[in-house]
């Protein structure tokens, strides 16, 4: 049986939690950089995502990595109608 964890909103994420996403391993056949960017996009607020992108670029990783359909993260999230504007701005800033 799974335990339910109460949802928390606007919680401050320490660097350790933000940067842990850099080590997430992708499923087989998925670009590691794309996987990190997409996984972080799904879980972070724009403020935390920007912190991740700074470190991501410092490590020489590819903000323009593509999924297995040849789409960048910006192309994928452009189809998401809610709350994508700030993330698209951040991706463009670090591209």
PDB file of N, CA and C in Angstrom, residues 5-6 8 14 16 24 33 42 50 55 61-62 72-73 91 93:
ATOM      1  N   UNK A   5       1.596  11.415   0.492  1.00  0.00           N
ATOM      2  CA  UNK A   5       2.356  12.523   1.047  1.00  0.00           C
ATOM      3  C   UNK A   5       1.566  13.788   0.785  1.00  0.00           C
ATOM      4  N   UNK A   6       1.385  14.611   1.789  1.00  0.00           N
ATOM      5  CA  UNK A   6       0.616  15.838   1.563  1.00  0.00           C
ATOM      6  C   UNK A   6       1.295  16.716   0.519  1.00  0.00           C
ATOM      7  N   UNK A   8       2.662  19.964  -1.159  1.00  0.00           N
ATOM      8  CA  UNK A   8       3.175  21.238  -0.674  1.00  0.00           C
ATOM      9  C   UNK A   8       3.393  22.138  -1.874  1.00  0.00           C
ATOM     10  N   UNK A  14      16.085  23.518  -2.033  1.00  0.00           N
ATOM     11  CA  UNK A  14      17.521  23.759  -1.867  1.00  0.00           C
ATOM     12  C   UNK A  14      18.271  23.323  -3.141  1.00  0.00           C
ATOM     13  N   UNK A  16      20.602  21.250  -3.571  1.00  0.00           N
ATOM     14  CA  UNK A  16      20.771  19.791  -3.646  1.00  0.00           C
ATOM     15  C   UNK A  16      19.582  19.144  -4.354  1.00  0.00           C
ATOM     16  N   UNK A  24      19.455  12.405 -13.180  1.00  0.00           N
ATOM     17  CA  UNK A  24      18.379  11.485 -13.556  1.00  0.00           C
ATOM     18  C   UNK A  24      18.751  10.768 -14.846  1.00  0.00           C
ATOM     19  N   UNK A  33      20.206  14.582 -21.969  1.00  0.00           N
ATOM     20  CA  UNK A  33      19.966  16.006 -21.738  1.00  0.00           C
ATOM     21  C   UNK A  33      18.489  16.343 -21.898  1.00  0.00           C
ATOM     22  N   UNK A  42       8.607  19.231 -15.705  1.00  0.00           N
ATOM     23  CA  UNK A  42       7.378  18.674 -15.137  1.00  0.00           C
ATOM     24  C   UNK A  42       7.264  18.893 -13.630  1.00  0.00           C
ATOM     25  N   UNK A  50      15.245  27.793 -13.724  1.00  0.00           N
ATOM     26  CA  UNK A  50      16.324  28.676 -14.160  1.00  0.00           C
ATOM     27  C   UNK A  50      17.622  28.339 -13.427  1.00  0.00           C
ATOM     28  N   UNK A  55      23.292  25.730 -14.061  1.00  0.00           N
ATOM     29  CA  UNK A  55      24.226  24.632 -13.795  1.00  0.00           C
ATOM     30  C   UNK A  55      24.336  23.712 -15.014  1.00  0.00           C
ATOM     31  N   UNK A  61      26.079  20.968 -21.045  1.00  0.00           N
ATOM     32  CA  UNK A  61      24.995  20.126 -21.557  1.00  0.00           C
ATOM     33  C   UNK A  61      24.169  20.889 -22.586  1.00  0.00           C
ATOM     34  N   UNK A  62      23.389  20.158 -23.356  1.00  0.00           N
ATOM     35  CA  UNK A  62      22.712  20.678 -24.545  1.00  0.00           C
ATOM     36  C   UNK A  62      21.249  21.050 -24.272  1.00  0.00           C
ATOM     37  N   UNK A  72      12.787  19.488 -29.853  1.00  0.00           N
ATOM     38  CA  UNK A  72      13.412  20.082 -28.676  1.00  0.00           C
ATOM     39  C   UNK A  72      12.350  20.220 -27.592  1.00  0.00           C
ATOM     40  N   UNK A  73      12.797  20.485 -26.371  1.00  0.00           N
ATOM     41  CA  UNK A  73      11.830  20.677 -25.291  1.00  0.00           C
ATOM     42  C   UNK A  73      10.947  21.886 -25.571  1.00  0.00           C
ATOM     43  N   UNK A  91      14.203  28.720 -21.723  1.00  0.00           N
ATOM     44  CA  UNK A  91      14.905  27.869 -22.686  1.00  0.00           C
ATOM     45  C   UNK A  91      15.553  28.707 -23.773  1.00  0.00           C
ATOM     46  N   UNK A  93      16.552  31.806 -23.461  1.00  0.00           N
ATOM     47  CA  UNK A  93      17.642  32.543 -22.818  1.00  0.00           C
ATOM     48  C   UNK A  93      18.916  31.705 -22.741  1.00  0.00           C
TER      49      UNK A  93
END
